[in-house]
């Protein structure tokens, strides 16, 4: 009997169980490995890759993942990176971090040992392959609190509740309570009789009573879900309940404008983050690739396809002569709008496509407090408060609980709200953040500050953008998913998960697959 791939796999399945069959399929490229990216069949080690030089431009997530995966197949890989660290827009700021931004200001971080904040990537949803790399690389992870019932919303345009800090638990209890009451009432009055049967109405009513904590006659009268003015205790102490805001105030305030955030596909509980900073993943990747294969502090200035490969001009960032490197293939993961500044012979359409991925603004400010007032005074352990002010949100640390200090992210805003900080000096950014933060969490927000550090991605060298703004359906996007000669592109901008490491990793993987398929095919 001829042993086809199918009978071989079937035989393995019978003898070794489904797991063995699956692994075999993965090995020959038919199926993903268990727990891995379903769209990714990692190419196996292949003699055809041996001795073939691939130069990867950029040591952000896409470049490092590309180098790591190409190395596994057997390519002779090296990486060129302008910064003196791996990770790109994954940037964990801690004592010793020093940065001069494009406004010309230099900041030095002086946080106490062990304390940090992630100025770029900070959270990982359960579905992202980023977690698979953590597993593969032995990077320890911990839960990241992406929502917290004890943090607050505070909106300046909230009508009767303008400028009032309302805990998420109270905002949710009142909003879901009144919305449930209204829908319950409309249903009971027969307003939905054209779409609901009697049985539907009964089931809906039962659901609304539970969702809104309604009374038996379908009214929202407040709920312990709002929390207590004074906590219940032992013996006869039932605590002091809180009183709901009036229905009209709650509806008109828009208190619920951010509720959908924490059940968005990528933002839902549970979220995770590496212990000690997101950059742990990228230091681990860099270590696997090998220190001798990564040139930091080296900027790419030119890029040319030649008849038998690619030339890459590089220059030491600290100063020095231009050097011309050659490679059989190049994977370029530089931010697209920065590629257009290089000296290249790329076709005009490719350069136009790079330009179409528009840069954007986002940034964060970390404030090191010597008193964890959010825990002691407000019982906040992680999560974020939200506002319509320019700071957009205040993110509380998910680490070092009960320590003598901690780093609060005093703003994480994007677009126009970040542009309000972009051209300010660090001192001015801090002053603005403290004014806005104090309006939400009170005057204590200004006290017990040891140090701070801020960054705005549009004025951060080697990025000049937070993430690309464009559609994955555009012809320009599709053009960059194809190689230009022996030059390949990768990066989160070439994925369906822009602004996520997952996007950078999956883009790198698909570029590695395509590159190897072409090499293996003899091209
Ligand atoms: P980059 O990380 O930008 O890497 C590109 C590399 O190219 C950089 O290292 C850069 O220094 C280098 N480079 C640039 N020019 C040159 C040159 N001329 N020569 C040599 N090297 C050069 N992701 C998550 O998973 N979770 C999050 O919570 C999250 N939050 C984010 C919050 C913010 C504010 C930002 C900005 C990003 C966030 N991300 C998050 C997204 C994540 O950081 C990116 O998706 C990821 O870094 C993209 O990787 P990349 O390799 O495509 O690009
Ligand atoms: N991934 C980034 C973050 O989680 C940017 C982002 C924000 C993406 C919100 C989608 C939604 O902060």
Coordinates of C-alpha atoms and ligand atoms in Angstrom, one line a residue:
X1 CA 0.0 0.0 0.0
X2 CA 1.3 3.5 -0.8
X3 CA 1.8 5.5 2.3
X4 CA 0.3 8.9 1.5
X5 CA 0.6 11.8 3.9
X6 CA -3.0 11.1 4.8
X7 CA -2.6 7.4 5.7
X8 CA 0.6 8.2 7.5
X9 CA -1.2 10.7 9.7
X10 CA -4.1 8.4 10.2
X11 CA -1.8 5.6 11.3
X12 CA -0.1 7.9 13.7
X13 CA -3.5 9.0 15.0
X14 CA -4.5 5.4 15.7
X15 CA -1.2 4.5 17.3
X16 CA -0.2 7.7 19.1
X17 CA -3.5 9.4 19.6
X18 CA -4.8 12.6 18.2
X19 CA -2.0 14.6 19.7
X20 CA 0.7 12.7 17.8
X21 CA -1.3 13.0 14.6
X22 CA -1.7 16.7 15.1
X23 CA 2.0 17.2 15.8
X24 CA 2.9 15.3 12.7
X25 CA 0.6 17.4 10.6
X26 CA 2.2 20.5 12.1
X27 CA 5.7 19.2 11.3
X28 CA 4.8 18.8 7.6
X29 CA 3.0 22.0 7.5
X30 CA -0.6 20.8 7.4
X31 CA -1.8 22.0 10.7
X32 CA -1.0 24.5 13.4
X33 CA 0.8 23.2 16.5
X34 CA -1.5 22.9 19.5
X35 CA -2.0 26.2 21.3
X36 CA -0.5 28.1 18.4
X37 CA -1.6 30.6 15.8
X38 CA -4.2 28.7 13.7
X39 CA -3.1 30.5 10.6
X40 CA 0.6 29.6 11.1
X41 CA 2.2 26.4 10.0
X42 CA 5.8 27.0 11.0
X43 CA 8.2 25.9 8.3
X44 CA 10.4 23.1 9.5
X45 CA 14.2 23.2 9.5
X46 CA 15.2 23.1 5.8
X47 CA 18.6 22.5 4.2
X48 CA 17.5 24.9 1.4
X49 CA 17.8 27.8 3.9
X50 CA 21.3 27.0 5.0
X51 CA 23.8 29.7 4.2
X52 CA 21.2 32.1 2.8
X53 CA 21.7 35.5 4.4
X54 CA 18.6 37.4 5.6
X55 CA 19.0 40.8 7.0
X56 CA 16.1 42.0 9.2
X57 CA 15.7 45.7 9.6
X58 CA 14.2 46.8 13.0
X59 CA 14.3 44.9 16.3
X60 CA 10.7 45.6 17.3
X61 CA 8.3 42.6 17.7
X62 CA 8.0 42.0 14.0
X63 CA 11.7 42.1 13.3
X64 CA 12.6 39.9 16.3
X65 CA 9.9 37.4 15.6
X66 CA 10.9 37.2 11.9
X67 CA 14.6 36.7 12.9
X68 CA 13.7 34.1 15.5
X69 CA 11.5 32.1 13.1
X70 CA 13.9 32.4 10.2
X71 CA 16.7 31.2 12.4
X72 CA 14.6 28.1 13.3
X73 CA 14.4 27.2 9.6
X74 CA 18.1 27.5 9.2
X75 CA 18.6 30.9 7.6
X76 CA 21.7 32.9 8.4
X77 CA 19.9 35.9 10.0
X78 CA 21.1 39.2 11.4
X79 CA 19.3 42.2 12.6
X80 CA 20.0 46.0 12.4
X81 CA 18.3 48.3 14.9
X82 CA 18.7 52.0 15.4
X83 CA 17.8 52.0 19.1
X84 CA 20.1 50.7 21.7
X85 CA 17.5 48.2 23.0
X86 CA 15.1 45.6 21.5
X87 CA 11.3 46.1 21.4
X88 CA 10.6 49.2 19.3
X89 CA 7.2 50.5 20.5
X90 CA 7.4 48.0 23.3
X91 CA 9.2 50.3 25.8
X92 CA 9.3 49.6 29.5
X93 CA 10.6 52.8 31.3
X94 CA 12.5 52.2 34.5
X95 CA 15.5 53.7 36.4
X96 CA 18.3 54.3 33.8
X97 CA 16.0 54.9 30.9
X98 CA 17.2 58.0 29.1
X99 CA 15.5 59.5 26.0
X100 CA 15.9 62.7 24.0
X101 CA 12.7 63.4 22.1
X102 CA 12.3 65.2 18.8
X103 CA 11.3 68.3 20.7
X104 CA 14.9 68.2 21.9
X105 CA 14.2 67.5 25.5
X106 CA 16.1 64.8 27.4
X107 CA 14.5 62.9 30.3
X108 CA 16.1 60.4 32.6
X109 CA 14.0 58.0 34.6
X110 CA 14.8 57.7 38.3
X111 CA 12.0 55.3 39.5
X112 CA 13.0 53.1 42.5
X113 CA 14.4 49.7 41.6
X114 CA 11.8 47.3 40.3
X115 CA 9.3 50.0 39.4
X116 CA 8.5 50.8 35.8
X117 CA 5.7 51.5 33.4
X118 CA 5.1 50.5 29.8
X119 CA 5.1 53.6 27.6
X120 CA 4.0 51.4 24.7
X121 CA 2.5 48.0 24.7
X122 CA 1.2 47.0 28.2
X123 CA -1.6 44.4 27.9
X124 CA -2.2 41.1 26.2
X125 CA -5.6 39.4 25.6
X126 CA -5.9 35.7 25.9
X127 CA -6.3 35.2 22.1
X128 CA -3.0 36.8 21.1
X129 CA 0.0 34.8 19.9
X130 CA 2.0 37.1 22.1
X131 CA 1.1 34.7 24.9
X132 CA 2.4 31.8 22.8
X133 CA 5.8 33.6 22.6
X134 CA 5.7 34.1 26.4
X135 CA 5.2 30.4 26.8
X136 CA 7.8 29.4 24.3
X137 CA 10.4 31.9 25.7
X138 CA 9.7 31.2 29.4
X139 CA 8.6 34.8 30.0
X140 CA 6.5 34.8 33.2
X141 CA 3.2 36.5 33.0
X142 CA 0.7 38.0 35.5
X143 CA -2.9 39.2 35.2
X144 CA -3.4 42.7 34.0
X145 CA -6.4 44.5 35.5
X146 CA -8.1 46.1 32.5
X147 CA -11.2 47.0 34.4
X148 CA -11.9 47.7 38.0
X149 CA -15.3 48.4 39.7
X150 CA -13.6 50.7 42.1
X151 CA -12.0 53.1 39.5
X152 CA -14.1 56.0 38.4
X153 CA -15.6 57.8 35.4
X154 CA -15.6 61.6 35.4
X155 CA -16.9 63.5 32.4
X156 CA -16.9 67.3 32.1
X157 CA -20.0 67.1 29.8
X158 CA -22.1 64.8 31.9
X159 CA -25.0 67.2 32.6
X160 CA -26.0 67.1 36.2
X161 CA -23.1 64.7 36.9
X162 CA -20.5 66.9 35.1
X163 CA -17.2 66.7 36.9
X164 CA -18.5 64.1 39.4
X165 CA -16.3 61.0 40.0
X166 CA -18.6 58.0 39.9
X167 CA -17.2 54.6 40.6
X168 CA -17.6 52.1 37.7
X169 CA -19.6 49.9 40.0
X170 CA -22.1 52.7 40.7
X171 CA -22.2 53.9 37.1
X172 CA -22.8 50.4 35.9
X173 CA -25.5 49.6 38.5
X174 CA -27.4 52.8 37.7
X175 CA -27.0 52.6 33.9
X176 CA -27.9 49.0 33.6
X177 CA -30.6 49.4 36.3
X178 CA -32.4 52.2 34.5
X179 CA -32.0 50.8 31.0
X180 CA -33.4 47.5 32.3
X181 CA -36.3 49.3 33.9
X182 CA -37.1 51.2 30.7
X183 CA -37.0 48.1 28.5
X184 CA -39.0 46.2 31.1
X185 CA -41.6 48.9 31.1
X186 CA -41.7 49.1 27.3
X187 CA -42.1 45.4 27.1
X188 CA -44.8 45.3 29.8
X189 CA -46.7 48.0 28.0
X190 CA -46.8 46.0 24.8
X191 CA -44.4 48.3 22.9
X192 CA -42.5 45.3 21.5
X193 CA -45.5 43.0 20.9
X194 CA -44.8 43.0 17.2
X195 CA -41.4 41.4 17.7
X196 CA -41.8 39.4 20.9
X197 CA -44.0 36.5 21.8
X198 CA -45.5 36.1 25.3
X199 CA -42.8 33.6 26.1
X200 CA -40.1 35.9 24.8
X201 CA -41.4 38.7 27.0
X202 CA -41.3 36.5 30.0
X203 CA -37.7 35.5 29.4
X204 CA -36.7 39.1 28.6
X205 CA -38.3 40.3 31.8
X206 CA -36.5 37.7 33.9
X207 CA -33.2 38.7 32.3
X208 CA -33.8 42.4 32.9
X209 CA -34.7 41.9 36.5
X210 CA -31.4 40.2 36.9
X211 CA -29.3 42.6 34.8
X212 CA -30.7 45.7 36.4
X213 CA -31.3 44.3 39.9
X214 CA -35.0 45.4 39.5
X215 CA -37.7 45.1 42.1
X216 CA -40.4 42.6 41.5
X217 CA -42.5 45.2 39.8
X218 CA -39.7 46.1 37.4
X219 CA -38.3 49.2 39.0
X220 CA -34.7 50.2 39.7
X221 CA -34.5 51.5 43.2
X222 CA -30.8 51.3 43.7
X223 CA -28.7 48.3 44.5
X224 CA -25.9 47.1 46.8
X225 CA -24.0 46.7 43.5
X226 CA -23.4 50.5 43.7
X227 CA -21.2 50.0 46.8
X228 CA -21.5 51.5 50.3
X229 CA -20.9 54.9 51.8
X230 CA -19.8 52.9 54.8
X231 CA -18.9 49.3 54.4
X232 CA -21.0 46.6 56.1
X233 CA -19.3 45.0 59.1
X234 CA -19.8 42.5 61.9
X235 CA -22.8 42.0 64.2
X236 CA -25.7 44.3 63.4
X237 CA -23.6 46.7 61.2
X238 CA -25.3 46.5 57.8
X239 CA -23.2 49.5 56.5
X240 CA -24.6 52.6 54.8
X241 CA -26.0 52.0 51.3
X242 CA -25.5 54.6 48.6
X243 CA -28.4 56.3 46.8
X244 CA -28.7 56.0 43.0
X245 CA -28.6 59.1 40.8
X246 CA -31.9 60.1 39.2
X247 CA -32.8 58.3 36.0
X248 CA -32.6 61.3 33.8
X249 CA -29.2 62.4 35.1
X250 CA -27.8 58.9 34.5
X251 CA -29.2 58.6 31.0
X252 CA -28.1 62.1 29.9
X253 CA -24.7 62.0 31.5
X254 CA -23.3 59.3 29.2
X255 CA -21.8 57.6 32.2
X256 CA -21.9 54.4 30.2
X257 CA -19.9 55.6 27.2
X258 CA -16.9 53.4 28.0
X259 CA -18.7 50.3 29.3
X260 CA -18.3 48.4 26.0
X261 CA -14.5 48.8 26.2
X262 CA -13.9 45.9 28.6
X263 CA -15.9 43.4 26.5
X264 CA -14.3 44.4 23.2
X265 CA -12.7 41.3 21.7
X266 CA -9.2 42.4 22.4
X267 CA -9.8 44.1 25.8
X268 CA -11.9 41.6 27.7
X269 CA -11.0 40.0 31.0
X270 CA -8.6 38.1 31.5
X271 CA -5.7 40.2 30.2
X272 CA -2.1 39.5 30.9
X273 CA 1.3 41.2 31.0
X274 CA 4.8 40.0 31.6
X275 CA 6.2 40.3 35.1
X276 CA 8.7 43.1 35.2
X277 CA 7.7 44.9 31.9
X278 CA 6.5 44.1 28.4
X279 CA 10.0 44.4 27.1
X280 CA 10.9 41.0 28.8
X281 CA 9.4 39.3 25.8
X282 CA 11.7 41.2 23.5
X283 CA 14.9 40.8 25.6
X284 CA 14.1 37.0 25.6
X285 CA 13.6 37.0 21.8
X286 CA 16.9 38.9 21.3
X287 CA 18.6 36.4 23.5
X288 CA 17.3 33.4 21.5
X289 CA 18.4 35.1 18.2
X290 CA 21.9 35.7 19.7
X291 CA 23.5 38.9 20.8
X292 CA 26.2 38.6 18.0
X293 CA 23.4 38.7 15.4
X294 CA 21.9 42.0 16.4
X295 CA 23.5 45.4 15.7
X296 CA 22.0 48.0 17.9
X297 CA 22.6 51.7 17.5
X298 CA 22.8 51.3 13.8
X299 CA 20.4 53.2 11.5
X300 CA 19.4 52.1 8.1
X301 CA 19.7 54.9 5.6
X302 CA 19.5 53.2 2.2
X303 CA 17.9 50.1 0.6
X304 CA 18.5 48.8 -2.9
X305 CA 17.4 45.7 -4.8
X306 CA 20.2 44.5 -6.9
X307 CA 20.2 41.7 -9.5
X308 CA 21.4 39.1 -6.9
X309 CA 20.2 40.4 -3.6
X310 CA 19.7 43.6 -1.6
X311 CA 22.1 46.2 -0.3
X312 CA 21.4 48.0 2.9
X313 CA 23.3 51.2 3.9
X314 CA 23.7 51.6 7.6
X315 CA 25.3 54.3 9.8
X316 CA 26.1 54.2 13.5
X317 CA 23.6 56.5 15.3
X318 CA 26.4 57.8 17.5
X319 CA 28.2 58.9 14.4
X320 CA 30.6 57.2 11.9
X321 CA 30.9 56.3 8.3
X322 CA 28.1 54.7 6.2
X323 CA 28.6 51.0 5.6
X324 CA 27.0 49.0 2.8
X325 CA 25.7 45.6 3.9
X326 CA 24.5 42.9 1.4
X327 CA 22.0 40.1 1.9
X328 CA 20.2 37.5 -0.2
X329 CA 16.8 38.7 1.3
X330 CA 15.8 41.6 3.5
X331 CA 12.8 41.8 5.9
X332 CA 12.0 45.4 6.5
X333 CA 10.0 46.2 9.7
X334 CA 10.7 49.9 9.9
X335 CA 7.6 52.1 10.4
X336 CA 6.1 52.6 6.9
X337 CA 6.3 56.4 6.9
X338 CA 10.0 56.2 7.8
X339 CA 10.8 53.9 4.9
X340 CA 9.8 56.7 2.5
X341 CA 12.8 58.8 3.9
X342 CA 15.4 56.2 3.0
X343 CA 17.5 56.3 -0.1
X344 CA 16.0 53.5 -2.1
X345 CA 15.2 52.2 -5.6
X346 CA 11.8 50.9 -4.5
X347 CA 9.1 51.4 -7.1
X348 CA 7.1 54.6 -6.7
X349 CA 3.9 52.5 -6.0
X350 CA 5.6 50.8 -3.1
X351 CA 6.7 54.2 -1.7
X352 CA 3.2 55.6 -2.2
X353 CA 1.8 52.6 -0.3
X354 CA 4.2 53.2 2.6
X355 CA 3.0 56.8 2.7
X356 CA -0.6 55.7 2.7
X357 CA -0.1 54.2 6.2
X358 CA -0.7 57.4 8.1
X359 CA 1.1 58.1 11.4
X360 CA -0.9 58.8 14.5
X361 CA -0.5 60.2 18.0
X362 CA -0.5 58.5 21.4
X363 CA 1.5 58.8 24.6
X364 CA 1.7 58.1 28.3
X365 CA 3.1 59.7 31.4
X366 CA 4.3 57.7 34.4
X367 CA 4.1 59.2 37.9
X368 CA 6.0 57.6 40.7
X369 CA 4.2 58.1 44.0
X370 CA 5.7 57.3 47.4
X371 CA 2.3 56.5 48.8
X372 CA -0.1 54.1 47.2
X373 CA -3.1 56.4 48.0
X374 CA -5.2 54.6 45.4
X375 CA -5.0 51.4 47.5
X376 CA -5.2 52.9 51.0
X377 CA -7.7 55.7 50.3
X378 CA -9.8 54.4 47.4
X379 CA -9.3 50.6 47.5
X380 CA -8.2 50.6 43.9
X381 CA -6.0 47.7 42.9
X382 CA -5.3 48.1 39.1
X383 CA -7.6 49.1 36.3
X384 CA -8.2 52.6 35.0
X385 CA -10.3 55.7 35.6
X386 CA -11.7 57.3 32.5
X387 CA -12.4 60.9 31.6
X388 CA -13.2 63.1 28.5
X389 CA -10.3 65.4 29.6
X390 CA -7.0 65.2 27.6
X391 CA -5.5 62.7 29.9
X392 CA -8.3 60.3 28.8
X393 CA -7.4 57.8 31.5
X394 CA -5.4 57.2 34.7
X395 CA -4.1 53.6 34.8
X396 CA -3.2 52.1 38.2
X397 CA -0.4 49.7 38.7
X398 CA -1.0 46.0 38.5
X399 CA 2.2 45.1 40.3
X400 CA 3.9 45.8 43.7
X401 CA 0.6 45.8 45.5
X402 CA 1.0 47.2 49.1
X403 CA 4.5 48.4 48.4
X404 CA 5.7 51.7 49.7
X405 CA 5.4 53.3 46.2
X406 CA 4.1 52.7 42.7
X407 CA 4.0 54.1 39.2
X408 CA 0.6 55.4 38.1
X409 CA 0.1 56.1 34.4
X410 CA -1.2 59.7 34.6
X411 CA -2.4 59.8 31.0
X412 CA -2.7 57.4 28.1
X413 CA -4.4 59.4 25.4
X414 CA -4.5 59.3 21.6
X415 CA -5.3 61.5 18.6
X416 CA -6.2 65.1 19.4
X417 CA -6.1 64.6 23.2
X418 CA -2.5 63.4 22.9
X419 CA -1.6 66.2 20.6
X420 CA -2.5 68.5 23.4
X421 CA 0.6 67.1 25.2
X422 CA 2.9 66.4 22.3
X423 CA 4.7 69.8 22.0
X424 CA 4.7 70.5 25.8
X425 CA 7.8 70.1 27.9
X426 CA 7.8 67.2 30.4
X427 CA 7.2 69.7 33.3
X428 CA 4.2 71.2 31.4
X429 CA 2.8 67.7 30.6
X430 CA 3.1 66.8 34.3
X431 CA 1.4 70.0 35.4
X432 CA -1.5 69.5 33.0
X433 CA -1.8 65.8 34.0
X434 CA -1.9 66.7 37.7
X435 CA -4.6 69.4 37.2
X436 CA -6.8 66.9 35.3
X437 CA -6.0 64.0 37.6
X438 CA -6.7 66.1 40.7
X439 CA -10.1 67.0 39.3
X440 CA -10.9 63.3 39.3
X441 CA -9.1 61.8 42.3
X442 CA -8.8 64.9 44.5
X443 CA -5.9 67.1 45.7
X444 CA -4.0 64.1 47.0
X445 CA -3.2 63.4 43.4
X446 CA -0.6 66.2 43.5
X447 CA 1.3 65.0 46.7
X448 CA 3.9 62.3 47.4
X449 CA 5.4 62.4 43.9
X450 CA 9.0 61.2 43.7
X451 CA 9.5 61.4 39.9
X452 CA 7.9 61.1 36.5
X453 CA 8.6 60.3 32.9
X454 CA 6.6 61.0 29.8
X455 CA 6.7 60.1 26.1
X456 CA 4.7 61.0 23.0
X457 CA 5.1 58.6 20.1
X458 CA 4.8 61.2 17.4
X459 CA 7.9 62.9 18.7
X460 CA 9.8 59.8 19.7
X461 CA 12.8 59.1 17.4
X462 CA 12.7 55.9 15.3
X463 CA 8.9 55.8 15.6
X464 CA 7.3 59.2 15.0
X465 CA 3.9 57.6 15.3
X466 CA 2.0 55.4 17.6
X467 CA 0.5 53.1 15.0
X468 CA -0.5 53.3 11.3
X469 CA -3.9 54.5 10.5
X470 CA -5.2 52.7 7.3
X471 CA -7.5 49.9 6.1
X472 CA -6.3 46.4 5.6
X473 CA -8.6 46.2 2.6
X474 CA -6.8 49.0 0.7
X475 CA -4.8 48.2 -2.5
X476 CA -1.8 49.9 -0.8
X477 CA -1.9 47.6 2.1
X478 CA -2.2 44.6 -0.2
X479 CA 0.8 45.8 -2.2
X480 CA 3.0 45.8 0.9
X481 CA 2.1 42.3 1.8
X482 CA 4.0 41.3 -1.4
X483 CA 7.8 41.4 -1.7
X484 CA 9.4 44.2 -3.7
X485 CA 12.2 42.1 -5.4
X486 CA 14.1 40.5 -2.5
X487 CA 12.8 43.0 0.0
X488 CA 9.9 41.9 2.2
X489 CA 7.9 43.9 4.6
X490 CA 6.4 43.1 8.0
X491 CA 5.0 45.0 11.0
X492 CA 1.8 45.4 12.8
X493 CA 0.7 47.8 10.1
X494 CA 0.5 44.8 7.8
X495 CA -1.9 42.9 9.9
X496 CA -5.5 42.8 11.1
X497 CA -4.3 43.7 14.6
X498 CA -2.8 47.1 14.2
X499 CA -1.6 48.6 17.5
X500 CA -1.0 45.1 18.9
X501 CA 2.1 43.0 19.2
X502 CA -0.1 40.1 17.9
X503 CA -0.3 42.1 14.6
X504 CA 3.5 42.4 14.4
X505 CA 4.0 38.7 15.2
X506 CA 1.4 37.4 12.8
X507 CA 2.7 39.7 10.1
X508 CA 6.2 38.5 10.7
X509 CA 5.1 34.9 10.6
X510 CA 3.2 35.3 7.3
X511 CA 6.2 37.1 5.7
X512 CA 8.5 34.3 6.9
X513 CA 6.2 31.7 5.4
X514 CA 6.0 33.5 2.1
X515 CA 9.8 34.1 2.0
X516 CA 10.6 30.5 2.7
X517 CA 8.0 29.2 0.3
X518 CA 9.7 31.2 -2.4
X519 CA 13.2 30.1 -1.4
X520 CA 12.1 26.5 -1.1
X521 CA 10.5 26.8 -4.5
X522 CA 14.0 27.6 -5.9
X523 CA 13.5 31.3 -6.6
Ligands
LIG1 P1 8.0 48.7 16.0 O1 7.8 48.2 17.4 O2 7.8 50.1 15.8 O3 9.5 48.3 15.6 C1 10.1 48.9 14.5 C2 11.6 49.0 14.8 O4 12.3 49.6 13.7 C3 11.9 49.8 16.0 O5 12.7 49.1 17.0 C4 12.7 51.0 15.5 O6 13.6 51.5 16.4 C5 13.3 50.4 14.3 N1 13.7 51.5 13.3 C6 13.0 52.6 12.9 N2 13.7 53.2 12.0 C7 14.9 52.6 11.8 C8 16.1 52.8 11.0 N3 16.1 53.8 10.2 N4 17.1 51.9 11.1 C9 17.0 50.9 12.0 N5 16.0 50.6 12.8 C10 14.9 51.5 12.7 N6 0.5 46.1 21.7 C11 0.0 45.1 22.6 O7 0.2 43.9 22.3 N7 -0.6 45.5 23.7 C12 -0.7 46.7 24.1 O8 -1.2 47.0 25.2 C13 -0.3 47.8 23.3 N8 -0.4 49.0 23.6 C14 0.2 50.0 22.9 C15 0.2 51.3 23.3 C16 0.9 52.3 22.6 C17 0.9 53.7 23.2 C18 1.6 52.0 21.4 C19 2.4 53.0 20.7 C20 1.6 50.7 21.0 C21 0.9 49.7 21.7 N9 0.9 48.3 21.2 C22 0.4 47.4 22.1 C23 1.4 48.0 19.9 C24 2.8 47.4 19.8 O9 3.7 48.2 20.5 C25 3.1 47.4 18.3 O10 2.1 46.7 17.6 C26 4.5 46.7 18.1 O11 5.5 47.3 18.7 C27 4.7 46.8 16.6 O12 5.9 46.1 16.3 P2 6.7 46.3 14.9 O13 7.9 45.5 15.0 O14 5.8 46.2 13.8 O15 7.1 47.9 15.0
LIG2 N1 -3.4 48.0 21.7 C1 -3.4 49.3 22.3 C2 -3.9 49.2 23.7 O1 -4.5 48.2 24.1 C3 -4.1 50.3 21.5 C4 -5.5 50.1 21.4 C5 -6.3 50.7 22.3 C6 -6.0 49.2 20.4 C7 -7.7 50.5 22.3 C8 -7.4 49.0 20.4 C9 -8.2 49.6 21.3 O2 -3.8 50.2 24.5

